[in-house]
Coordinates of C-alpha atoms in Angstrom, one line a residue:
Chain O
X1 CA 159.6 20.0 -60.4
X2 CA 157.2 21.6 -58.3
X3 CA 154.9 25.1 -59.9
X4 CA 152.8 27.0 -57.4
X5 CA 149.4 26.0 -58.7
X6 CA 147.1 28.8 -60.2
X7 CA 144.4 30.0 -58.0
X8 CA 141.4 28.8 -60.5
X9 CA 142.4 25.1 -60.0
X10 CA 141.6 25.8 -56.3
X11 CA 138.0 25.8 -56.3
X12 CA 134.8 24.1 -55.2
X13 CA 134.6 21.9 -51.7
X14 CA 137.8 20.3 -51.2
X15 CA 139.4 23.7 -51.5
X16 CA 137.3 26.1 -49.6
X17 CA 137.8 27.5 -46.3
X18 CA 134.6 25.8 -44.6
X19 CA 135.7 22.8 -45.4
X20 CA 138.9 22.8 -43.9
X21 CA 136.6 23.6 -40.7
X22 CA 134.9 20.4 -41.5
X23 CA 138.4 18.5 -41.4
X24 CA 139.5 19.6 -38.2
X25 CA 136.0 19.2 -36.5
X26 CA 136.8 15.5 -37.7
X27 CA 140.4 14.9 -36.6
X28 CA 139.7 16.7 -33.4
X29 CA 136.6 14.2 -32.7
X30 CA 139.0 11.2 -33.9
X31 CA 142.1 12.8 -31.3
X32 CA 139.6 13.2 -28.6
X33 CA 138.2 10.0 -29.2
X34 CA 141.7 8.7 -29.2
X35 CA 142.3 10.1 -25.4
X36 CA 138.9 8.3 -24.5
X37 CA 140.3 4.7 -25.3
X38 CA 143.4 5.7 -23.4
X39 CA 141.0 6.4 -20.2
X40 CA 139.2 3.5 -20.5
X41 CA 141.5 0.6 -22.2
X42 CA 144.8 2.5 -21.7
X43 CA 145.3 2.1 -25.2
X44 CA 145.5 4.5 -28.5
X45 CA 146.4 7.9 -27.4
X46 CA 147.4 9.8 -30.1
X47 CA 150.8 11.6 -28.8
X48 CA 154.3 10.5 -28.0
X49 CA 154.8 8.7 -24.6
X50 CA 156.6 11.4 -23.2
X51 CA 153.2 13.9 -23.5
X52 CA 150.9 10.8 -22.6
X53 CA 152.7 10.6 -19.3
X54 CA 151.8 14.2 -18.5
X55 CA 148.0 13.0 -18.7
X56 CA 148.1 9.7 -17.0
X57 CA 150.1 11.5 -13.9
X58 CA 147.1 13.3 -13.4
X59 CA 144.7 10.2 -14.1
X60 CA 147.3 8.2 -11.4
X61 CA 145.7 11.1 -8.9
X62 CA 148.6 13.8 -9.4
X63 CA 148.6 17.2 -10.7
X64 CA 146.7 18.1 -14.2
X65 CA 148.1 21.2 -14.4
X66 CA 151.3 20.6 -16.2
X67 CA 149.1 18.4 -19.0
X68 CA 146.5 21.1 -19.5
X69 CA 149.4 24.6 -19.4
X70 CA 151.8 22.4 -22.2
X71 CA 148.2 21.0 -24.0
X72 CA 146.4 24.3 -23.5
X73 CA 149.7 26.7 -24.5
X74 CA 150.6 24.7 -28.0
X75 CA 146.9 25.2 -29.0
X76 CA 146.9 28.8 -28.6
X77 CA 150.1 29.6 -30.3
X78 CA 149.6 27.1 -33.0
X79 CA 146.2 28.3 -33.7
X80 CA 147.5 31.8 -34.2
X81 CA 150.4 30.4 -36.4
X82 CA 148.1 28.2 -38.6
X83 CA 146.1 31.0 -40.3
X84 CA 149.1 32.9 -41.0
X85 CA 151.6 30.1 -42.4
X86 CA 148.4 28.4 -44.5
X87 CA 149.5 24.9 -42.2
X88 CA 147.8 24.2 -39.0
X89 CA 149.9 21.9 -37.2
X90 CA 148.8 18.7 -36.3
X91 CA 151.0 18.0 -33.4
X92 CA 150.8 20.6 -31.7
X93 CA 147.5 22.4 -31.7
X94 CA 145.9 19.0 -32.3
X95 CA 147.6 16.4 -30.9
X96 CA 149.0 18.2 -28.0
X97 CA 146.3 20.6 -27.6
X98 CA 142.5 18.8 -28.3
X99 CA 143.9 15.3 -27.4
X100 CA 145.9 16.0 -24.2
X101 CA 145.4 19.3 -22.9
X102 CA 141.5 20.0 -22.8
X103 CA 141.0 16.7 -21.6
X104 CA 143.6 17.5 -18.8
X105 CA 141.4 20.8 -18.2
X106 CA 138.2 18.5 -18.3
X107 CA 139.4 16.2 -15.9
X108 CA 141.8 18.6 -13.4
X109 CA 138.1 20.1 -13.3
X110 CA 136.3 16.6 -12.3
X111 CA 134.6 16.0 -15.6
X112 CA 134.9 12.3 -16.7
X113 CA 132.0 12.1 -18.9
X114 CA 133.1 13.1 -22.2
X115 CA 136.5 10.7 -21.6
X116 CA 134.4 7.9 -20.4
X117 CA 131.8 8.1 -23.1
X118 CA 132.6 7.2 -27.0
X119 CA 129.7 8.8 -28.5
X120 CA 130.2 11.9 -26.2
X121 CA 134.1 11.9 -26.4
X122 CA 133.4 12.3 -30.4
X123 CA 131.0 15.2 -30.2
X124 CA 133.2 17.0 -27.8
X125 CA 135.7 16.7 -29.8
X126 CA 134.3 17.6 -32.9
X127 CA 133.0 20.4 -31.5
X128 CA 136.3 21.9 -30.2
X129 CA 137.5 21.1 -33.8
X130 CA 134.7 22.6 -35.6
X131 CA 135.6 25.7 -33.2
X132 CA 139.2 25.7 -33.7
X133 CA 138.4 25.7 -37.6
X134 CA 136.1 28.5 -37.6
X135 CA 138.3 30.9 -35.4
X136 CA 141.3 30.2 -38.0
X137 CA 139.2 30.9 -40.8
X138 CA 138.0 33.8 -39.8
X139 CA 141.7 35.1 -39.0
X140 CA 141.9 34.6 -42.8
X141 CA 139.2 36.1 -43.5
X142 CA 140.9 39.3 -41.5
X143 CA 144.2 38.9 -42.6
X144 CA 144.1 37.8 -46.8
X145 CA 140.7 38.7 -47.9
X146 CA 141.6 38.8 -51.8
X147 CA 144.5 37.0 -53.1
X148 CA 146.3 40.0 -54.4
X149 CA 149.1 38.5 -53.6
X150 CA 150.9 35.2 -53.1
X151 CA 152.7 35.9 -49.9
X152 CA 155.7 34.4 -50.9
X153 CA 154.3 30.7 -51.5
X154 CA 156.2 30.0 -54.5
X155 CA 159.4 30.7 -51.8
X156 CA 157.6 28.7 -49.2
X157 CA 157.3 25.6 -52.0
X158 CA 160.8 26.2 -53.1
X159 CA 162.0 25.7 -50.0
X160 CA 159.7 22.6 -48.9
X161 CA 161.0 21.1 -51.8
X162 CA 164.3 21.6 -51.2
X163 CA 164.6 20.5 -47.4
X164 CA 163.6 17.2 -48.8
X165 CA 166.4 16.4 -50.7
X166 CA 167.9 16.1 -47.5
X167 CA 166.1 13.1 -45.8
X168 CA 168.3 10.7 -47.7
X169 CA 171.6 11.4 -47.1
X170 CA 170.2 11.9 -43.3
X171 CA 169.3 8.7 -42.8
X172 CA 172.2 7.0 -44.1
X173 CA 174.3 8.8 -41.9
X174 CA 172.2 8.1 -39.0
X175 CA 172.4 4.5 -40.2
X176 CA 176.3 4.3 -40.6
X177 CA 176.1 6.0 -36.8
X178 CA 174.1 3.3 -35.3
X179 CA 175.9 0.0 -36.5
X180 CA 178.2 -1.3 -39.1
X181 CA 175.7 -3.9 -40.6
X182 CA 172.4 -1.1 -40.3
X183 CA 175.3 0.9 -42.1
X184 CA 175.9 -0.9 -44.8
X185 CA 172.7 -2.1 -46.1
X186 CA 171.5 1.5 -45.8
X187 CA 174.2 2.1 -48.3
X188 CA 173.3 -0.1 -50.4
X189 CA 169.6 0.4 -50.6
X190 CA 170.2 3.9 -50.8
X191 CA 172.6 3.4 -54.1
X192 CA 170.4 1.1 -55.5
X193 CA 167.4 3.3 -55.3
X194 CA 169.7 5.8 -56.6
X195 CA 170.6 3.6 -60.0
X196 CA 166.9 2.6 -60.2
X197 CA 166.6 6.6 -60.1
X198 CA 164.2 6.5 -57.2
X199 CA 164.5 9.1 -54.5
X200 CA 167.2 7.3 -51.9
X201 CA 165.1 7.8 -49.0
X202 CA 163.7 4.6 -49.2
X203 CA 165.8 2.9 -50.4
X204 CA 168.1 3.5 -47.1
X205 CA 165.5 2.9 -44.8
X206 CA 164.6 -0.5 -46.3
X207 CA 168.6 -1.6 -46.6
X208 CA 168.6 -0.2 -42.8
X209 CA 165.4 -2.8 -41.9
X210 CA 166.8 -5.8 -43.5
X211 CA 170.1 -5.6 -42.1
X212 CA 169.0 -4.7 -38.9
X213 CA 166.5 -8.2 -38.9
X214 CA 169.5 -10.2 -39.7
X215 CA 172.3 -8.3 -37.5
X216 CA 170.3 -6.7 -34.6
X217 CA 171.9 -3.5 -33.3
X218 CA 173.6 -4.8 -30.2
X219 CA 171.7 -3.6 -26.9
X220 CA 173.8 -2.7 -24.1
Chain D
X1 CA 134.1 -7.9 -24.9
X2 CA 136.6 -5.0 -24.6
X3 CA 138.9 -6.1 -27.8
X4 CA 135.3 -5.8 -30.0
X5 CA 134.9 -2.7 -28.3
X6 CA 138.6 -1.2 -29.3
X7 CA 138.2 -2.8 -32.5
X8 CA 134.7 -1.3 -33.2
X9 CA 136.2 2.4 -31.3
X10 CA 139.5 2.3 -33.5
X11 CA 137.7 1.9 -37.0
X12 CA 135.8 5.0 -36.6
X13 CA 138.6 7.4 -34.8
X14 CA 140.8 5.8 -37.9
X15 CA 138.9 6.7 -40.5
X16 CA 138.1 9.8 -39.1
X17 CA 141.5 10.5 -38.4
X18 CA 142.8 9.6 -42.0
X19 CA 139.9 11.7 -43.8
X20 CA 141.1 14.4 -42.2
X21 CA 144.8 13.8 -42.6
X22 CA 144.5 13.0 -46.4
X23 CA 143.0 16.1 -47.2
X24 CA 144.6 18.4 -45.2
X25 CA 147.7 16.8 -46.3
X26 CA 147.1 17.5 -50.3
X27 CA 145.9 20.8 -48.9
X28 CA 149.3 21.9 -47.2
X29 CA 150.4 21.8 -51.1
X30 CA 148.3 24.7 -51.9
X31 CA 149.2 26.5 -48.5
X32 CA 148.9 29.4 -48.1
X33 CA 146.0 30.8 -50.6
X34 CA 144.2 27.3 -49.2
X35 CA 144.1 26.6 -45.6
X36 CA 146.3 23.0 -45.1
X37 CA 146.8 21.0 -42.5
X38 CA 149.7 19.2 -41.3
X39 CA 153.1 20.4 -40.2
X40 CA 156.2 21.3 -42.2
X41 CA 158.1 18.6 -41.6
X42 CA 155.4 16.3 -42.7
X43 CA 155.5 18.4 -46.0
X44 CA 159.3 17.9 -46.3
X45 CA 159.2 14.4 -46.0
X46 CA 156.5 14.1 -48.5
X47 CA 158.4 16.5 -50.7
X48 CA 161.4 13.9 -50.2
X49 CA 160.0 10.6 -51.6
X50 CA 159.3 12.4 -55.3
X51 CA 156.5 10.9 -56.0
X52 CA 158.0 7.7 -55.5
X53 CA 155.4 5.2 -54.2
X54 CA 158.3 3.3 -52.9
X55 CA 159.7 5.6 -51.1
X56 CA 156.3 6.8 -49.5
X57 CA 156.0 3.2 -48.2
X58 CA 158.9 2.5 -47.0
X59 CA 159.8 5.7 -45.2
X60 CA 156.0 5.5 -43.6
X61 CA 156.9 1.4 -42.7
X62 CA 159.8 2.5 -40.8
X63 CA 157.9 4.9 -38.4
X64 CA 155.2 2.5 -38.4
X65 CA 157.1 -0.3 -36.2
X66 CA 157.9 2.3 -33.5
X67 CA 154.5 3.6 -33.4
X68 CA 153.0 -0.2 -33.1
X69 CA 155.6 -1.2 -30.5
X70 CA 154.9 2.2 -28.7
X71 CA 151.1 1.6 -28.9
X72 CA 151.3 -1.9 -27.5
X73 CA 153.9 -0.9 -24.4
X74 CA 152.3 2.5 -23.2
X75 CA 149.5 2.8 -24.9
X76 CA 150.4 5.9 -26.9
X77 CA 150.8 5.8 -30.7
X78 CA 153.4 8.5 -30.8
X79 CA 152.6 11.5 -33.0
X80 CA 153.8 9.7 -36.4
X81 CA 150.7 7.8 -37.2
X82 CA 149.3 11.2 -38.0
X83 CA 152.6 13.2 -39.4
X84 CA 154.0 10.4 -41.4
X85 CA 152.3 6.8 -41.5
X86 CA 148.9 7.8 -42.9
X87 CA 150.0 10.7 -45.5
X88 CA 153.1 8.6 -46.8
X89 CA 150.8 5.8 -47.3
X90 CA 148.1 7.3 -48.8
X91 CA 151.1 9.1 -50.9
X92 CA 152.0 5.3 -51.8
X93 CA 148.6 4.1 -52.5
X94 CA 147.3 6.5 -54.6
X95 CA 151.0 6.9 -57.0
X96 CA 150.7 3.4 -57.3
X97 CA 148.6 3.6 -60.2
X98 CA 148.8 7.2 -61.4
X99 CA 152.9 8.6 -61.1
X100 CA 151.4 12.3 -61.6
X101 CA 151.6 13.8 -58.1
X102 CA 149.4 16.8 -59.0
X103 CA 146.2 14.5 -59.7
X104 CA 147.5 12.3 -56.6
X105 CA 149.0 13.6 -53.3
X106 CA 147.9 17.2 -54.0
X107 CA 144.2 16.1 -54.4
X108 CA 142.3 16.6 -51.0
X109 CA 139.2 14.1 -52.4
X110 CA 141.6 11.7 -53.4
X111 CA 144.0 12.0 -50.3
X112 CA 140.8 12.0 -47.7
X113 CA 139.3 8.5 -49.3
X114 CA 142.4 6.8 -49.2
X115 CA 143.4 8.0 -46.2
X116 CA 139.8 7.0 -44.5
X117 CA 140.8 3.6 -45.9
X118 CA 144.4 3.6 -44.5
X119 CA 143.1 5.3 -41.2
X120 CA 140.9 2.9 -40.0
X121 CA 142.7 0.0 -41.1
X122 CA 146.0 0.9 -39.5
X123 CA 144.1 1.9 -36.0
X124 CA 142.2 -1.0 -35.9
X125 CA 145.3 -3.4 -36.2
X126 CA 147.9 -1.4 -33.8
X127 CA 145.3 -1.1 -31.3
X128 CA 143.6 -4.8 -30.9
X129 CA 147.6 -6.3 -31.5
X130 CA 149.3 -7.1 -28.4
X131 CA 151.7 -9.0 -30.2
X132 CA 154.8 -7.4 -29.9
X133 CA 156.9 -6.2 -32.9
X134 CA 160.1 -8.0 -33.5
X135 CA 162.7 -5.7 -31.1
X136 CA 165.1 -5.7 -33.6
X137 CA 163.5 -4.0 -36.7
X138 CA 161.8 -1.8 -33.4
X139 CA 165.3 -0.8 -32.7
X140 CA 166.6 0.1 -36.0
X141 CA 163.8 1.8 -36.6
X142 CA 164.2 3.7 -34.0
X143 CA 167.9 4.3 -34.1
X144 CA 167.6 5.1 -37.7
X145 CA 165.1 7.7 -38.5
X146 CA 164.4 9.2 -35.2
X147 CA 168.2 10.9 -35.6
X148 CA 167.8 11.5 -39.2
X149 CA 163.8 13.4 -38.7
X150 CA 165.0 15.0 -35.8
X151 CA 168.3 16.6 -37.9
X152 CA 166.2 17.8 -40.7
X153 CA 163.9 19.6 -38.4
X154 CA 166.5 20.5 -36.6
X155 CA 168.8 22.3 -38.5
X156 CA 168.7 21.2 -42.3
X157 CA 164.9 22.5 -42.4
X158 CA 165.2 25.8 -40.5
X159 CA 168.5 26.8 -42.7
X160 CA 167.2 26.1 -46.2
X161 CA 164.1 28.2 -45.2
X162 CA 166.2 30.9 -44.4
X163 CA 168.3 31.0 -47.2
X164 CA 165.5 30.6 -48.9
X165 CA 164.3 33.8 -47.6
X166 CA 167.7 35.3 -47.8
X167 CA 167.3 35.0 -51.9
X168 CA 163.8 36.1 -52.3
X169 CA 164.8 39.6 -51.5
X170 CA 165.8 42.4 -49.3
X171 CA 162.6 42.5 -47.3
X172 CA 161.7 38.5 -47.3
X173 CA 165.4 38.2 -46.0
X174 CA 165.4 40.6 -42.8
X175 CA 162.4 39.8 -42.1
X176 CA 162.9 36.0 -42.2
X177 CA 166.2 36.5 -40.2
X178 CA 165.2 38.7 -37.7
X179 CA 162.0 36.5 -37.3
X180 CA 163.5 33.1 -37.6
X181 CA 165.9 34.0 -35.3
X182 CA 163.3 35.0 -32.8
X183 CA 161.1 31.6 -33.5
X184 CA 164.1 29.8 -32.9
X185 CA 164.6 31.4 -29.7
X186 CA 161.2 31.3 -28.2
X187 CA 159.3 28.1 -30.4
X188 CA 162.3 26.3 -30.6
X189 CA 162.1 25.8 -34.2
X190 CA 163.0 28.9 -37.0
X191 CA 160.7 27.2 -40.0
X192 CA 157.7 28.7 -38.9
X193 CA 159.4 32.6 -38.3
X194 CA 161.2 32.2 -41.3
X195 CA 158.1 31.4 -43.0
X196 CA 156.3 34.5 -41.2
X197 CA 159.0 36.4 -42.5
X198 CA 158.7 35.7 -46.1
X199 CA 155.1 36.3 -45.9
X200 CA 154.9 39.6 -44.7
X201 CA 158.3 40.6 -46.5
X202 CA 156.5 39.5 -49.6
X203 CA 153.4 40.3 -48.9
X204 CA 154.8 44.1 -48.1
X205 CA 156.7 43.8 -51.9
X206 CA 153.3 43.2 -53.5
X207 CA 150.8 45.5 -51.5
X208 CA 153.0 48.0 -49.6
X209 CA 151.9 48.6 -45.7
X210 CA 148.1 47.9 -46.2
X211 CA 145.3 47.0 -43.6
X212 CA 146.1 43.3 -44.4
X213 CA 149.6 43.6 -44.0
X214 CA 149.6 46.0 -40.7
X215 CA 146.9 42.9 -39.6
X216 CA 149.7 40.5 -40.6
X217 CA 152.5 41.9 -38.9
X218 CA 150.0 42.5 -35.5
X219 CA 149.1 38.8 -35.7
X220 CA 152.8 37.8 -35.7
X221 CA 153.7 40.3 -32.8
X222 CA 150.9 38.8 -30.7
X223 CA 151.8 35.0 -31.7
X224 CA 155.1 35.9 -30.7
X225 CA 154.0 37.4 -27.3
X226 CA 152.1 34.9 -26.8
X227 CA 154.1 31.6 -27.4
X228 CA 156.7 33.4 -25.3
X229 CA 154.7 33.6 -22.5
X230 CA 153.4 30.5 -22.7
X231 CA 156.7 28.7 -22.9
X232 CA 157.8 30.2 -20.0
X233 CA 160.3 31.9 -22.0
X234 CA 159.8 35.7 -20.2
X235 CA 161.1 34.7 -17.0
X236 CA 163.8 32.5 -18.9
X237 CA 164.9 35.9 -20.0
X238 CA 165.3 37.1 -16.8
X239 CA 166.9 34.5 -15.5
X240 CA 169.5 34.1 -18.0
X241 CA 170.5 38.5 -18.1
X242 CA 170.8 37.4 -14.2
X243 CA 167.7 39.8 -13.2
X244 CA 165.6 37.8 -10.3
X245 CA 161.9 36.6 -11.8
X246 CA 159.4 39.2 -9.8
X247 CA 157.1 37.2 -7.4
X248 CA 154.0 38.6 -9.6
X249 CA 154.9 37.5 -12.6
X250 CA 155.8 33.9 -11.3
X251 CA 151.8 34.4 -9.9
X252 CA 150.4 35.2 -13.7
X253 CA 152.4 32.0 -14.8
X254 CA 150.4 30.1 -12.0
X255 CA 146.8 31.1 -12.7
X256 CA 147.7 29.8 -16.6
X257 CA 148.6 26.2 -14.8
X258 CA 152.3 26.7 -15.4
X259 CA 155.3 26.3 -12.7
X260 CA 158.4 28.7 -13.0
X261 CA 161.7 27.1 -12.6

């Protein structure tokens, strides 16, 4: 089971503020890097198709402007929400944000060079990341100064750990719902995993893969 | 010319990527006093494999046929690579050899080398494959674990928050309700108001109203303001109590980019 870890464990590099600064100078440059190959090699965008289509309507010579509002909006409220929640979201103020939306602003605006270039993709990138780190730690900075208190973490955990348990038994029902084979070996990895006293997560995905190579869900 | 090109590209962006992912991962287990990086249900699903490296594996292997086949039709990874690929693997790699997830997964140095490892690797391959992944594994992949993610974001994670909140106290719980509620309305999600809520009900049970909690509970107001507006969700409002959306305020919508149904 899970403790909330005491505060003087925390300490040094990995755990300081700056550094977390660091990080998302880094994923940012690796996101916006990301949208570069996607401009040039139409390949390796970091999002879900769905998001990637709002970017490469305006690259076909449409609009920008719903890429860069849906980027630019999940970046400001996700930024705001990081600080506060201790969990910046990838997705969304990330993903969404430094790898679809500013390059939609970039480019609705005519500038190609930081997409076309992979040097200059990486330092732009890095150094919206390196300014998205510092503006959330300084919100901490304003908002917990001293840790008098936890702010509920130990809840936060609690509950973290908890929602968990409930991947298992999720999948095998989705399983069971997508065919009878898929079904059945998702039961059956789950219960072995289960008797092996592994978590049955797993164990139902695997059961799902294998049966699914040898019975293929039937495509309409 | 090109493929060295991607290949040469993807290595760096990869282990960028999975640096950066690793430790902001292990980091998201010290949230809040340390800043993490991530998203919730990213820490749910790591919560869910136990320490199991397994489990980490396989549950990572299943998102990562969708995110190659998605890759190699349109070109777009699909947010997984980042949310569940690289920090279940790492996850994996690093239990492998030491079952104690406290000197593992929550270990930013450990969880950023791995994942550098795992990033650049995994980039490198998805991008410079055009083979195509067998369509039936694709599809039960797909049909599997998109449904089961999507239920436990949507609602197993937002209701064992709340009740959550609900038994850490009077103030955690209204606050979490009246919050979540709200979050669910507006983001489309309750985890992160019911998470605002136990922060600044608790963080009210241990200071009292304070400068840092009055900066708290402004910061939540405006977030709340803000992702409203930015959704779109003001002139939803209006729409749905049957009041017409004024011409000015479907204006301010369009100098921010966005259109007004």
């Amino acid at each position: 089971m899970e403790t909330t870890e005491t505060t003087n464990q925390q300490t040094g590099f990995w755990y300081s503020e700056w550094a977390f600064a660091l990080f998302v100078a880094m994923i940012s440059a690796g996101i916006f890097a990301g949208t570069h190959m996607y401009y040039v090699y139409h390949v390796g965008a970091f999002n879900d198709i769905a998001i990637v289509a709002m970017l490469q309507a305006g690259i076909e010579g449409g609009s920008y402007g719903p890429a860069a509002a849906f980027g630019a909006s999940f970046l400001f409220a996700r930024v705001l929400e990081g600080p506060l929640v201790g969990i910046l979201d990838i997705g969304g103020a990330l993903q969404t944000g430094v790898g679809i939306g500013i390059p939609a602003i970039l480019l609705g605006m005519g500038v190609t060079a930081p997409l076309s270039s992979f040097p200059l993709a990486l330092l732009t990138g890095a150094v919206i990341g390196l300014i998205i780190g510092a503006v959330i730690v300084l919100i901490r900075k304003f908002t917990f100064s001293e840790n008098q208190s936890t702010f509920g973490a130990d809840v936060m955990m609690g509950a973290g750990n908890a929602s968990g348990r409930y991947l298992g038994p999720l999948i095998v029902i989705s399983a069971t719902m997508a065919s009878i084979p898929v079904g059945i070996g998702s039961i059956l990895g789950a219960a072995i995993f289960y008797a092996w006293k592994k978590p049955i997560a797993g164990g139902a995905v695997l059961g799902a893969m294998v049966l699914g190579a040898l019975f293929p869900i039937l495509t309409k | 010319m090109d493929t060295l090109a991607i290949i040469f590209e993807s290595i760096i962006i990869g282990a960028l990527i999975g640096f950066a992912v690793g430790a902001g991962a292990a980091r998201m287990f010290h949230a809040p006093s340390v800043q993490g990086m991530g998203a919730f249900r990213t820490f749910g699903e790591l919560n869910a494999c136990e320490g199991d490296p397994l489990s980490h594996f396989s549950f990572g292997l299943g998102f990562l046929f969708n995110s190659w086949a998605s890759v190699v039709g349109a070109g777009a990874f699909t947010q997984d690579v980042e949310h569940r690929i690289i920090p279940n693997w790492a996850a994996a790699a690093l239990l492998w050899k030491n079952r104690n997830v406290a000197e593992t997964l929550h270990n930013p140095k450990k969880m950023a080398f791995i994942g550098t490892v795992i990033g650049a690797v995994l980039v490198a391959l998805m991008n410079s494959t055009a083979v195509a992944i067998p369509a039936s594994l694709q599809a039960v992949a797909t049909k599997v674990l998109v449904p089961a993610a999507n239920w436990l974001i949507n609602p197993v994670m937002p209701i064992v928050f709340w009740i959550a909140a609900i038994d850490a106290g009077e103030r955690a719980g209204m606050w979490g309700t009246v919050l979540g509620g709200l979050a669910h309305l507006i983001m489309g999600n309750a985890v992160p108001g019911v998470v605002l809520g136990i922060l600044i009900g608790k963080g009210v049970d241990d200071l009292g109203w304070n400068s840092i909690t009055k900066t708290l509970l402004t910061a939540i107001i405006i977030l709340f303001i803000g992702s409203a507006f930015f959704r779109g969700f003001d002139a939803k409002l209006l729409t749905d109590f049957h009041m017409g959306v004024p011409a000015w305020l479907i204006e301010v919508h369009k100098m921010f980019g966005s259109v007004v149904k």
